[in-house]
Structures are given as C-alpha cells and as structure tokens.
Coordinates of C-alpha atoms and ligand atoms in Angstrom, one line a residue:
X1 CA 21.9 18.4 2.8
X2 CA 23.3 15.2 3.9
X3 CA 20.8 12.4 4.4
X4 CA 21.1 8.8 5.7
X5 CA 18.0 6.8 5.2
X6 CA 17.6 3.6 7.5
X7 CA 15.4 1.0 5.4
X8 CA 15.5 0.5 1.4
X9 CA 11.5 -0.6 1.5
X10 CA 9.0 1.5 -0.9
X11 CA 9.2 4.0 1.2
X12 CA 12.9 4.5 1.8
X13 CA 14.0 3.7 -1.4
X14 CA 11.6 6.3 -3.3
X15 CA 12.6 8.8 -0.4
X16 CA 16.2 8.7 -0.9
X17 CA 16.3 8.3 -4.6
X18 CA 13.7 11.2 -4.5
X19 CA 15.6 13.3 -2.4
X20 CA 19.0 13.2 -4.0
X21 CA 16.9 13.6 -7.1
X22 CA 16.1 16.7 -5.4
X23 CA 19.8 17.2 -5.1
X24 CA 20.6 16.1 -1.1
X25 CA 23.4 13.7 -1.1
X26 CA 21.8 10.8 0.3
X27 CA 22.7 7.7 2.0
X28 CA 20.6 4.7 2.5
X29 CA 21.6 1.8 4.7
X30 CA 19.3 -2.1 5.1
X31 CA 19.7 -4.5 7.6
X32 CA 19.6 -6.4 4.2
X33 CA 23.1 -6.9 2.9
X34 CA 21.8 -8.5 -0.6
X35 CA 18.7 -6.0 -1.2
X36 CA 22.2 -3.5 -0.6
X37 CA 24.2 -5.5 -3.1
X38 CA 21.2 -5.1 -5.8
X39 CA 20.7 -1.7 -5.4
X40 CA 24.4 -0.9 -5.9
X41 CA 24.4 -3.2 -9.0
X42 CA 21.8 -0.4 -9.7
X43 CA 18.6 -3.4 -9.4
X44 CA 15.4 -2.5 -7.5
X45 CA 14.2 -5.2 -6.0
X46 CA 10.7 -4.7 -6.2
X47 CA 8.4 -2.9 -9.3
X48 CA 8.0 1.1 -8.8
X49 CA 7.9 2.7 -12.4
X50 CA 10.4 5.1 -12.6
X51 CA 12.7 3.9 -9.5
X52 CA 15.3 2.1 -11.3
X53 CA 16.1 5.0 -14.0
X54 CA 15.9 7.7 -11.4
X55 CA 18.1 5.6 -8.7
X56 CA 21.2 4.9 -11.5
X57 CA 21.2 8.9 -12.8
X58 CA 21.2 9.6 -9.0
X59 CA 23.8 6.8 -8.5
X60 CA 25.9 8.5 -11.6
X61 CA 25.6 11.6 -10.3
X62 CA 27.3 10.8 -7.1
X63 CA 24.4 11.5 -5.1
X64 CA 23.4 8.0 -3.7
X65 CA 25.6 5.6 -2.1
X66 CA 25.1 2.8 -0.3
X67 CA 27.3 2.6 2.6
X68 CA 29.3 -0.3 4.0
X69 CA 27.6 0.1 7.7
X70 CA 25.2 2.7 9.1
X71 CA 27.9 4.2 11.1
X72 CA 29.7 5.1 6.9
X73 CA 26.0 6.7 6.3
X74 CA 26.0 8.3 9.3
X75 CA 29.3 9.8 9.2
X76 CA 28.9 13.9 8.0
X77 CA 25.0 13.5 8.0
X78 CA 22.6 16.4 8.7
X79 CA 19.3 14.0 8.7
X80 CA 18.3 10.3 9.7
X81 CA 15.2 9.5 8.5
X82 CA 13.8 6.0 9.9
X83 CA 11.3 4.1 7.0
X84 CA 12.1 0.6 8.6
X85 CA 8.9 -1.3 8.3
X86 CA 5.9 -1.3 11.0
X87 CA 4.7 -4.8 10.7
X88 CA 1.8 -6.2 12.9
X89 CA 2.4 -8.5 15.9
X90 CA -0.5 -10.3 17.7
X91 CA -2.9 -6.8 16.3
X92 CA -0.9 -4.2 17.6
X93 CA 2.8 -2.5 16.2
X94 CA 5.6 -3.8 16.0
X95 CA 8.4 -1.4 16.8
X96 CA 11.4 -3.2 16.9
X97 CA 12.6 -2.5 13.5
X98 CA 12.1 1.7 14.4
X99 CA 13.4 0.7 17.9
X100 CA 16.8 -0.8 16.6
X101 CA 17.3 2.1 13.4
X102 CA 16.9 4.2 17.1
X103 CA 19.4 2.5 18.6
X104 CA 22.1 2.8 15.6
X105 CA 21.5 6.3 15.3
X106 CA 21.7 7.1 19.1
X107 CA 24.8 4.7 19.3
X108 CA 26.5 7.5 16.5
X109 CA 25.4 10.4 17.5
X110 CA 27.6 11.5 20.2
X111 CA 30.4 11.4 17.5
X112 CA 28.4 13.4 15.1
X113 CA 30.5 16.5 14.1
X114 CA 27.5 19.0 13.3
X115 CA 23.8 19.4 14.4
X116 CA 21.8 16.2 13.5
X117 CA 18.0 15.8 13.0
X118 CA 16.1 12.2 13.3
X119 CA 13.1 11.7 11.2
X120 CA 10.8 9.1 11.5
X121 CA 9.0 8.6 8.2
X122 CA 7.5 4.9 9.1
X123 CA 4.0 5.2 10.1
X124 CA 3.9 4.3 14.0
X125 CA 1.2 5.1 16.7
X126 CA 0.3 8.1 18.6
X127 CA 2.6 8.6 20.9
X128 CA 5.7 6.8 19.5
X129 CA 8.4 9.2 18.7
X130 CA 7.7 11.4 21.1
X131 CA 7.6 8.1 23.2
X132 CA 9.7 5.2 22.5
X133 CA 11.9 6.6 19.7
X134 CA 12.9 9.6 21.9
X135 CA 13.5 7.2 24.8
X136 CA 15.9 4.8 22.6
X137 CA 17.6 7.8 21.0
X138 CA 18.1 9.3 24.3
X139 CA 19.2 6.3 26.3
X140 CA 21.5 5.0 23.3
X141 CA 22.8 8.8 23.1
X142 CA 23.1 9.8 26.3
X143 CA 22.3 13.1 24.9
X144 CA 19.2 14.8 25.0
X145 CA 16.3 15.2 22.4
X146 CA 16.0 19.2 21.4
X147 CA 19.4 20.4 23.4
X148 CA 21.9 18.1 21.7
X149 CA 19.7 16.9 18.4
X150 CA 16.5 17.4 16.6
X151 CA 13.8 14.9 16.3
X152 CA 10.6 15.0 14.1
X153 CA 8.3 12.9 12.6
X154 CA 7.5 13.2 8.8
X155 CA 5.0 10.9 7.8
X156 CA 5.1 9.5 4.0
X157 CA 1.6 9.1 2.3
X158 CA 3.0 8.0 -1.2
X159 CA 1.2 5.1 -3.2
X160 CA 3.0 2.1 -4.7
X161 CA 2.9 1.8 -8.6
X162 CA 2.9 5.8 -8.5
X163 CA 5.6 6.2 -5.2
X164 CA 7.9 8.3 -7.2
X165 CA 6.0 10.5 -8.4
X166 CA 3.8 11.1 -5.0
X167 CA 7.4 11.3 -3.0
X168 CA 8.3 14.5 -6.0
X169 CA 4.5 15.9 -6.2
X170 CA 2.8 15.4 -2.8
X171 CA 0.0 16.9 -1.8
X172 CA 1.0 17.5 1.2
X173 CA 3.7 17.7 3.5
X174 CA 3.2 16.8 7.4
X175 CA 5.7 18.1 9.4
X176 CA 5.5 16.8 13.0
X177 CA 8.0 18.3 15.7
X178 CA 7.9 20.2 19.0
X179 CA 11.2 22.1 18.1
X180 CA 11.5 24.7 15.5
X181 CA 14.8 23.9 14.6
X182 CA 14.0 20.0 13.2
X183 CA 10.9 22.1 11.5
X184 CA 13.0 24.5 9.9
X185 CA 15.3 21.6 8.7
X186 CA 12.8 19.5 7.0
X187 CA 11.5 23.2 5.6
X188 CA 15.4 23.0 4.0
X189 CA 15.1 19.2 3.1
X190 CA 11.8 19.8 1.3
X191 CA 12.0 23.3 0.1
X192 CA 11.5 22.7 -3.4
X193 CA 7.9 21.8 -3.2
X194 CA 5.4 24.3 -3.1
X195 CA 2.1 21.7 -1.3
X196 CA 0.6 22.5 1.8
X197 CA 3.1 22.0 4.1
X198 CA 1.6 21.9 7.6
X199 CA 3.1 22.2 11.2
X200 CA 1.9 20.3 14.0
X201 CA 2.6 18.0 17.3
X202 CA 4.3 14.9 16.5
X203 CA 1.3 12.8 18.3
X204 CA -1.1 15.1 15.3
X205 CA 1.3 14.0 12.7
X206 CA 1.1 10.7 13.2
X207 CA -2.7 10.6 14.1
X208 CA -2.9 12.4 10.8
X209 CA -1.9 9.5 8.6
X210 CA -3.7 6.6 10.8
X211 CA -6.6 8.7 10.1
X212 CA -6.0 9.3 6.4
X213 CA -5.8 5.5 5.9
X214 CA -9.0 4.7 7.9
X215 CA -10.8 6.8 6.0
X216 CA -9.6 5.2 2.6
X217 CA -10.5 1.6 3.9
X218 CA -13.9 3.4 5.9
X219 CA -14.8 4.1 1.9
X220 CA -14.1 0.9 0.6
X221 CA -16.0 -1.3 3.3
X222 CA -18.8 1.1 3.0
X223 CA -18.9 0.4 -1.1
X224 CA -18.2 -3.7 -0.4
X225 CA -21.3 -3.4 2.4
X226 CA -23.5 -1.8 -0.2
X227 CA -22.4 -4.4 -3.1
X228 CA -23.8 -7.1 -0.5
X229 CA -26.6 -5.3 -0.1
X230 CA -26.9 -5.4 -4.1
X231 CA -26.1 -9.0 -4.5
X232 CA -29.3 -9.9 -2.8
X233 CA -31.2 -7.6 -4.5
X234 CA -33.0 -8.6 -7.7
X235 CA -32.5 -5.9 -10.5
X236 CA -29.7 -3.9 -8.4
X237 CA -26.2 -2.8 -9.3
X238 CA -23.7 -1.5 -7.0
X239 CA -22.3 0.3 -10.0
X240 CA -25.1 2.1 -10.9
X241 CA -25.7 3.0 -7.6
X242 CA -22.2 4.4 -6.9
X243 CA -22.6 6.5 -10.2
X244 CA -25.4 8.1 -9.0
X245 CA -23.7 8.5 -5.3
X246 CA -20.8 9.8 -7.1
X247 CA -22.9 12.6 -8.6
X248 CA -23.2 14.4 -5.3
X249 CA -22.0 18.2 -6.1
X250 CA -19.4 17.9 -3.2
X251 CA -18.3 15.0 -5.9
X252 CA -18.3 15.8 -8.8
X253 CA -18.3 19.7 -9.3
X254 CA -15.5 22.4 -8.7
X255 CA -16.4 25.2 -7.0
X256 CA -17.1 26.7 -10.1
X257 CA -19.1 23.9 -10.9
X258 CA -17.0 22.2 -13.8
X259 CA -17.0 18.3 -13.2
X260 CA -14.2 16.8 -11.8
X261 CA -13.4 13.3 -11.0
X262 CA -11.3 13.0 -7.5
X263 CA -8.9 10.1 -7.1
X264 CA -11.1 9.3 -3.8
X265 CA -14.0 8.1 -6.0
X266 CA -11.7 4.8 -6.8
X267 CA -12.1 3.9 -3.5
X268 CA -15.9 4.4 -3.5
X269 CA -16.0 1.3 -5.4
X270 CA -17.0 -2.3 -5.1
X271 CA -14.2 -4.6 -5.4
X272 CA -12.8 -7.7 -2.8
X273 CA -11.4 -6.0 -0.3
X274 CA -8.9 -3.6 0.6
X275 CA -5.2 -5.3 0.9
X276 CA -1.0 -3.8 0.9
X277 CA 0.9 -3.1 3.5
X278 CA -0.7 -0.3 4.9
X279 CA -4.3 -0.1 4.8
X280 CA -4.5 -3.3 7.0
X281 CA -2.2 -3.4 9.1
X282 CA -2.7 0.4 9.8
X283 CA -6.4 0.2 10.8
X284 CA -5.6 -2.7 13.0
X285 CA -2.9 -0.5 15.0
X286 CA -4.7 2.3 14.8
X287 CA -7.6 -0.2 16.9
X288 CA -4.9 -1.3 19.0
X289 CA -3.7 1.9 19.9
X290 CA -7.1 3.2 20.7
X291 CA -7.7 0.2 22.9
X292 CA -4.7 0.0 24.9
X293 CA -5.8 3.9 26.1
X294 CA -9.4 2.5 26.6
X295 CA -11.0 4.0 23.7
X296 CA -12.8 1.8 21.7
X297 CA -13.2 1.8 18.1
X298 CA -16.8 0.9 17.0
X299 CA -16.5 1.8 13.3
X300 CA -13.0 1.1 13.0
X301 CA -13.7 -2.4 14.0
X302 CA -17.1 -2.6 11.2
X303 CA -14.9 -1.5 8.7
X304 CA -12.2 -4.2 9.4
X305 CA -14.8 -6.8 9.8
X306 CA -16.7 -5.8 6.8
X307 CA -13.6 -6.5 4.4
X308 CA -12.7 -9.6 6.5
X309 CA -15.8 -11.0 5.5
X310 CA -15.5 -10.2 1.5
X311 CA -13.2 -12.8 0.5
X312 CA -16.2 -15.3 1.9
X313 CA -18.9 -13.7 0.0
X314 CA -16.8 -13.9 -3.3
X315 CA -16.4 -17.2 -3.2
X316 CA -19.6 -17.3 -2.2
X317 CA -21.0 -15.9 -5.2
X318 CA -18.8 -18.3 -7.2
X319 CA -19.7 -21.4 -5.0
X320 CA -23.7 -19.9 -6.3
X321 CA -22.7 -20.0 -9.8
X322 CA -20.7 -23.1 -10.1
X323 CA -22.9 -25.2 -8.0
X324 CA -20.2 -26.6 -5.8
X325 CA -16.3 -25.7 -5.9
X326 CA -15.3 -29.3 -5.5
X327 CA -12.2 -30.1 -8.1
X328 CA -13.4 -27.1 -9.8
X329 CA -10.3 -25.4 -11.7
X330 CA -10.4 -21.9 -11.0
X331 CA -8.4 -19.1 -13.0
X332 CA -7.2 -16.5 -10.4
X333 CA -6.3 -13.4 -12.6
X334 CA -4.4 -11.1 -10.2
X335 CA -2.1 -11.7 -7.0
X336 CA -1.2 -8.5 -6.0
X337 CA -3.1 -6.2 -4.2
X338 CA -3.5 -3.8 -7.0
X339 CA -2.1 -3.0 -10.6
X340 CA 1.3 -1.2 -10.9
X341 CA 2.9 -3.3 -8.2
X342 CA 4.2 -6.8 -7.5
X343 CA 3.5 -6.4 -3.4
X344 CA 1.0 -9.0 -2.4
X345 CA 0.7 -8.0 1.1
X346 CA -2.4 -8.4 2.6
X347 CA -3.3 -8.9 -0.8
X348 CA -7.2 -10.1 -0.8
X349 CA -6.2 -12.5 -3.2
X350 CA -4.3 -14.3 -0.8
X351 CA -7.6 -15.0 1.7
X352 CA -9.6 -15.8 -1.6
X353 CA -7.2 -18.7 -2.3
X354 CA -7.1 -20.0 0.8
X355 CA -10.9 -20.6 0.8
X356 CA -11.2 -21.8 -2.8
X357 CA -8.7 -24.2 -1.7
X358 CA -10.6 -25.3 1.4
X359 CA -13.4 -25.8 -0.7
X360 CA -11.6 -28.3 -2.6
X361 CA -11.4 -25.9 -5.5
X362 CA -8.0 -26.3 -7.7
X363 CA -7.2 -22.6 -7.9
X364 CA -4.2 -21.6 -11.1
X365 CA -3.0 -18.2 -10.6
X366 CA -1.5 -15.6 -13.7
X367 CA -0.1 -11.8 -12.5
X368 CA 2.1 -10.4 -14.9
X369 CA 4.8 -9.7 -12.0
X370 CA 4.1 -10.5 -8.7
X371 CA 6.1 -12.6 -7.0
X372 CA 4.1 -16.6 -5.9
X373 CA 2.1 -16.5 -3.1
X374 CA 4.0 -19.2 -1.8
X375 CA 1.1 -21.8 -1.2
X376 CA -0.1 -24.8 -3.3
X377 CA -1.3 -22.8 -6.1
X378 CA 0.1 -23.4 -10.0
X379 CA 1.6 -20.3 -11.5
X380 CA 0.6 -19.5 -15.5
X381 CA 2.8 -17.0 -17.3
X382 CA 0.0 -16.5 -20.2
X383 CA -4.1 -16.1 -20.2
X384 CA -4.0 -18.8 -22.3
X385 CA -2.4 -21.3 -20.0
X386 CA -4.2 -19.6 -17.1
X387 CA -7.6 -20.6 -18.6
X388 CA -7.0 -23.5 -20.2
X389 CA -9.9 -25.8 -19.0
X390 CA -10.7 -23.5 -16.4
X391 CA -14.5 -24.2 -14.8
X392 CA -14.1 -20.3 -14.1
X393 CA -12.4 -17.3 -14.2
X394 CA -11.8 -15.2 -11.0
X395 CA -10.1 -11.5 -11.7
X396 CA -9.1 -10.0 -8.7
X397 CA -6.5 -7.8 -9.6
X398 CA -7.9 -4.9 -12.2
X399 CA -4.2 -5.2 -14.5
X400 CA -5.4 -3.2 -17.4
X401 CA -4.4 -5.4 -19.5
X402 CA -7.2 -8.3 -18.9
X403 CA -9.6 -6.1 -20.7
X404 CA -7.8 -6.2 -23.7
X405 CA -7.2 -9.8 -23.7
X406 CA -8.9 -11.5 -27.0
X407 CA -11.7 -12.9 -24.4
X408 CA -13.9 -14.4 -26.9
X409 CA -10.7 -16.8 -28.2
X410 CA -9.8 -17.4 -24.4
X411 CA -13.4 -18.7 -23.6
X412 CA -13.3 -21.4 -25.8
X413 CA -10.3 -22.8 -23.9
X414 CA -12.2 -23.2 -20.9
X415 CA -13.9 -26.1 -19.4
X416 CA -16.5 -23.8 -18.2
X417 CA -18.1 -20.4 -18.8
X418 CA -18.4 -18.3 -15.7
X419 CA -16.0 -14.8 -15.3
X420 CA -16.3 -13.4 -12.1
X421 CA -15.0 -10.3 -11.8
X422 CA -14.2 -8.4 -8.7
X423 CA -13.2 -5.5 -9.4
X424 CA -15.9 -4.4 -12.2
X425 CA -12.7 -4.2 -14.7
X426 CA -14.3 -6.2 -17.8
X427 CA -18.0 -4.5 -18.2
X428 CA -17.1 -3.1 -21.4
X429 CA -15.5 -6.6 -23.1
X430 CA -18.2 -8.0 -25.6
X431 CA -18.7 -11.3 -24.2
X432 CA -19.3 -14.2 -26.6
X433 CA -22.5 -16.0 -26.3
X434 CA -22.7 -18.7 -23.7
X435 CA -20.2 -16.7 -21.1
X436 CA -21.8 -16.0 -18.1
X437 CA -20.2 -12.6 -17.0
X438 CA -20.7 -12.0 -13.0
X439 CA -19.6 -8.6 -12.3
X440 CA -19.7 -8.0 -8.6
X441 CA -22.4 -6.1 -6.7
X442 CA -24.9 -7.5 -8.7
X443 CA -28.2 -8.8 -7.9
X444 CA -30.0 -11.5 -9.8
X445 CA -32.2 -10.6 -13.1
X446 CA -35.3 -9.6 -11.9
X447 CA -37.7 -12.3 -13.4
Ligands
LIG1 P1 9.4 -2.4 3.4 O1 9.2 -3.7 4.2 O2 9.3 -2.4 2.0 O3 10.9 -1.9 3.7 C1 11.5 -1.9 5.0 C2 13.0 -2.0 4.9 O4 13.6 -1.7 6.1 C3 13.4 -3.5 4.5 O5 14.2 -3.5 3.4 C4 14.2 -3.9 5.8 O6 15.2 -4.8 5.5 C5 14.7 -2.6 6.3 N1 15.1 -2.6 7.7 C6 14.5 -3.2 8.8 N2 15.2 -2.9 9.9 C7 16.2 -2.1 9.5 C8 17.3 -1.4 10.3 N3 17.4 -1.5 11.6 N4 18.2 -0.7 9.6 C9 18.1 -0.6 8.2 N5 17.1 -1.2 7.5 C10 16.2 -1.9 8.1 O7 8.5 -1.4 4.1 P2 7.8 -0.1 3.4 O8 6.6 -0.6 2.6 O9 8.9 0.7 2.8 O10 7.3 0.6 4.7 C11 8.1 1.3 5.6 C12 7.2 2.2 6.5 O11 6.6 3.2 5.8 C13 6.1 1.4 7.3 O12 5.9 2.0 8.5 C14 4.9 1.6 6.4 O13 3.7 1.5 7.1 C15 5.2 3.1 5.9 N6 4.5 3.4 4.7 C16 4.5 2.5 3.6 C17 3.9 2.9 2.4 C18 3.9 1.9 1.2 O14 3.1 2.2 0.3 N7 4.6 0.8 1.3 C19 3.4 4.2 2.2 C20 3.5 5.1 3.3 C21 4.0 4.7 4.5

C-alpha cells in the first residue's frame, strides 16, 4: 500500500520506516524542512536503536521518500496517517497540529485518484476524530467522511529506546473506526502481524490508550506514595516491600504456575517521578477531557499530584543529608527521562534542577546523549568531570552504565560523600568506606 505519514516525531518516523520495512511504500512529510533535509541525508534526529539502519535500507530500497510538499506525498496514496504531536496548552490538548495535517489532507483529497483512508495515530481525546478531525476533513474536503473516504483512528502504544521494535512486535493492535471499509484497510496495512488485533468505536480507541497510560503512571505514584511512606519509617524499604508485593501469584506465576516477571513490574517501582512526552501530558488531558464533560477525576488527579510532589521530597531527602543545599555542588547523573533515549520531556530531572537551583544548590549535569536542558546548569561529558568536587551525587536517570562506573576511584574525587540514588540502580556497587549510599524509599536505621 501507499502511505503518507504527516509528522517525522518518534512516532511517525518508527511508523513509516516500520511500515515500508513491512514493504508499504511510504511517504512521510514535516512541517520541518531541516528535520526533512536530515532524514534524507539518511540522519535521525533523535536516538531510537535501530531507526537509522532500518530508515537507509528502506531509503535504498526505494521505499521511503521524503517528499517536497505534502501534496508530492499525497499524490497516489491509499493511507494518511496523522502522528503530529499532541502537546499540552493551559492542561487540556492541543489540536492544532492534528487540525492543520487535517486541513492538508482534506485540501488534497478531492484530487485523490483512488479510495483514501485517514488515520489518526497521535493520541487525542475522546471524541476527537470522530469530532474535530472529521469536521476539518470534511469542511476542507467538501466531501464526506465514509461516502467519499475512510477515516479511523489507530492509536500507537510503542516505547522510546525500544520504538522499533514495539511498532514491528506490538502487542496489540487498536483499530478504531465506524466503517468497515477503513477497518478492512488497516487489516491490509497491518496484516503481517499476528497480535490481538481489536475492533472498536473510535471514541473506545482512543479512551483505550488514555487509559493504558493512566494506569502506567496510577502504578508509579502508587510505588513513589509508598516509598514516602518508607522514608519516614525507621527500618523500612520500599524495595523490599515491592518484592514481596511483586510476589502476588497474579505477579509472578503463569497460569501454570512457572515464574514470570511482566514488564509492568518496572513500573511498580520507586523512582522520581514519571516524565516523557506521554505519560504527563496524557493524564493531564485525559483530566481535562473528563472535566470539560463534568466528570471529575478524583484519582486521576492523586496520581498527578502525587508525582508533582516527588521532585520536592528528593531534594528533600538530599537537603536531610547534606544539611543545607546552599553552594552545594551537586552531580546530576541522568537528564532524560529514562535510559535508551535522549527525550527530556517532562523529564523529572528537569523539576529536580529547578529546585536544587532555588535552593542555592550548584547542580552539574552528565547524560551520555541527551540533549542540555537549556537552563543554568554545567554540562560534563565524563563521571569523572561530573564528580569532581561534588558535595553529592544525584542519579536520576538509571543509564546502565553508572553501575559499572569504577565508583570507589570516582568517590575520592568528590568534595563530599553522599549518592543519592533515585531510581534504586546502584544497590549492588560495593561502596568504599566512608560513602554514604541513600537509595530511595528508605527509612532511617532503626537505632
Ligand atoms: P514529536 O514531537 O516527536 O513529532 C511530531 C512531529 O510532527 C514533529 O517533527 C513536527 O515538526 C511534526 N509536525 C507538526 N505539525 C505537522 C504538520 N502539520 N505536518 C507535518 N508534520 C507536522 O511527537 P511524537 O513523540 O512522535 O508524538 C506524536 C503523537 O504520538 C503524539 O500525539 C503523542 O502523544 C503520540 N505518541 C507518542 C509516543 C512516544 O513515545 N513519543 C508513543 C505513543 C504515542
């Protein structure tokens, strides 16, 4: 098939590369003209493992091009598939990236010389493409949504640092239309992969991934409330505690009771916060959404404020530890808002630094890719740099590497001896005497 994709974000990118990997011939437009000119140089502009090498074979095969204008990707297309961004504006969406790839595509499509199918693959509201993506469409068009082309919406649920392989293995494929035909296209766009592929109403499509990212943040405020709990708590340990939750049969045993360890467990852990692009901004239109229909959203909100809160309480801890923050030099290990990816969006690094900063702290920052956070903090390509006469160390970001960096020569660099660590990433380094080692959620020694 012949797919033009509108937006060469994480999303788009992976998708088109992905599906002319799958052999589609694909398109992909940006409002963007320089992230255009890198790809077509064959440069992604951001880190997903895997993209670049899959995007030049697909380039080399022929079966990715990057068109001059939208109307040169549009040209001969079966599918459109929208995966502009959803950004947040004063808490609720903002559509006017969807609303103007909507408005291109409607603008084209009376000229379209075979059946054409519009897919929305950015995550938007309730509501919205049966709503206002239908409307624009429509109005642009002048044709009508079902008679004269299809419309569906295919929400994307792939991870960054694993986003290729996700968009080629999902586990699951949420097809959201009120018209058979655009179902039995993205059955055709798709049809190599054997997941559970489900049909539904577009409004139950795009409830369904709302809901599927409330429920990963739900599990990581719930662990963050119950590492506060622990921090209070002489003797207690939110890791030990989640081991033992963990242990629950519905856990941790198949059905035929062999252990297994599901990928949901990681976010049953204590850590600073949930950050990216999506789990924030997601819950908070999901809120929005429900409010603006009069609904309101009592644990939604708990969870939101919960991991608003957990920035405070790390520096907290550390403000404990150090005694004051004052012209303390503070070794940030981690800006991006988990390993695998250079996206700092939402990071919760980004809050922590504000606040060490408005304590008067000096934080220095090392990531091994992401980009600066663009405030007053230094930048340190090495640990060594990093820590060099550091009052303490801060990780945030769980880069595998840290664990294996030679900790007890690093120490000695440092002007003090205190490693917090967020994300319960450095329990197993042997710590040289002298280094105080705070892992997080837990409580003081009992004496
Ligand atoms: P992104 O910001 O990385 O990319 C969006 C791209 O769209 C940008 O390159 C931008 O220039 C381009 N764009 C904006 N308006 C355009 C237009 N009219 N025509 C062509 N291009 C246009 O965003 P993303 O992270 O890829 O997210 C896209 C959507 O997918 C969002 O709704 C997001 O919530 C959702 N989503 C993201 C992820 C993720 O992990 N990033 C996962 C699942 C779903």
């Amino acid at each position: 098939m012949r797919v033009c994709v509108f937006g060469a974000g994480y999303v788009g990118l992976v998708s088109g590369v992905g599906l002319a990997h799958m052999g589609h011939q694909v398109a992909i437009v940006d409002a963007v003209a320089e992230r255009i000119e890198n790809l077509r140089a064959g440069r992604v502009p951001f880190l997903e493992p895997g993209l670049e090498d899959l995007l030049r074979a697909g380039a080399a095969a022929g079966r990715i091009q990057f068109p001059e204008s939208p109307g040169a990707g549009l040209a001969g297309s079966d599918i459109s598939l929208i995966a502009v961004g959803t950004p947040s504006e004063n808490g609720a969406i903002d559509l006017r990236y969807v609303l103007a790839a909507a408005n291109t595509i409607g603008r084209w499509l009376p000229s379209a010389d075979r059946w054409h199918t519009v897919v929305v693959k950015s995550t938007v509201v309730p509501g919205t493409t049966d709503g206002p993506v239908r409307e624009e469409l429509e109005r642009a068009s002048g044709l009508k949504a079902g008679d004269d082309f299809g419309l569906a919406i295919n929400p994307e649920f792939l991870r960054e640092g694993c986003a290729v392989k996700d968009f080629l293995e999902p586990d699951r494929l949420v097809f959201g239309s009120s018209e058979q035909r655009a179902i039995g296209v993205l059955e055709r766009l798709y049809g190599a992969m054997s997941c559970a592929k489900i049909q539904v109403a577009p409004v139950n499509a795009e409830l369904i991934k709302y809901a599927s990212n409330a429920l990963l943040a739900t599990l990581v405020s719930f662990s963050n409330e119950w590492a506060a709990i622990c921090e209070g708590l002489p003797g207690a340990d939110v890791e030990t505690l989640m081991r033992g939750v963990h242990l629950d049969r519905r856990l941790s045993r198949s059905d035929d009771g062999s252990p297994i360890h599901p990928g949901i467990l990681s976010y049953l852990a204590a850590g600073p916060g949930y950050g990216g692009s999506c789990l924030p901004k997601d819950l908070t239109a999901a809120r929005a959404s429900a409010r603006s229909r009069g609904v309101s959203t009592p644990l939604l909100d708990a969870v939101a404020e919960v991991n608003r809160q957990r920035p405070a309480g790390v520096v907290e801890i550390l403000r404990r530890e150090l005694g004051t923050l004052e012209d303390r030099r503070i070794a940030v290990l981690g800006l991006a808002f988990k390993p695998g990816t250079d996206d700092i969006r939402e990071s919760p690094a980004l809050p922590l630094l504000g606040l060490l900063r408005s304590a008067g702290a000096q934080p220095r920052v090392w990531d091994p890719c992401a980009p600066s956070d663009g405030a007053a903090s230094q930048r340190f390509a090495t640990p060594q740099a990093v820590l060099e006469g550091a009052d303490a160390a801060v990780l945030v970001t769980a880069w595998p590497e840290i664990a294996g960096w030679p900790w007890p020569e690093l120490v000695t660099r440092m002007r003090g001896r205190t490693v917090l660590d967020t994300r319960n990433a450095l329990r197993g380094v042997a710590w040289p005497a002298g280094v105080r080692y705070v892992p997080i959620g837990k409580g003081p020694d009992p004496s």
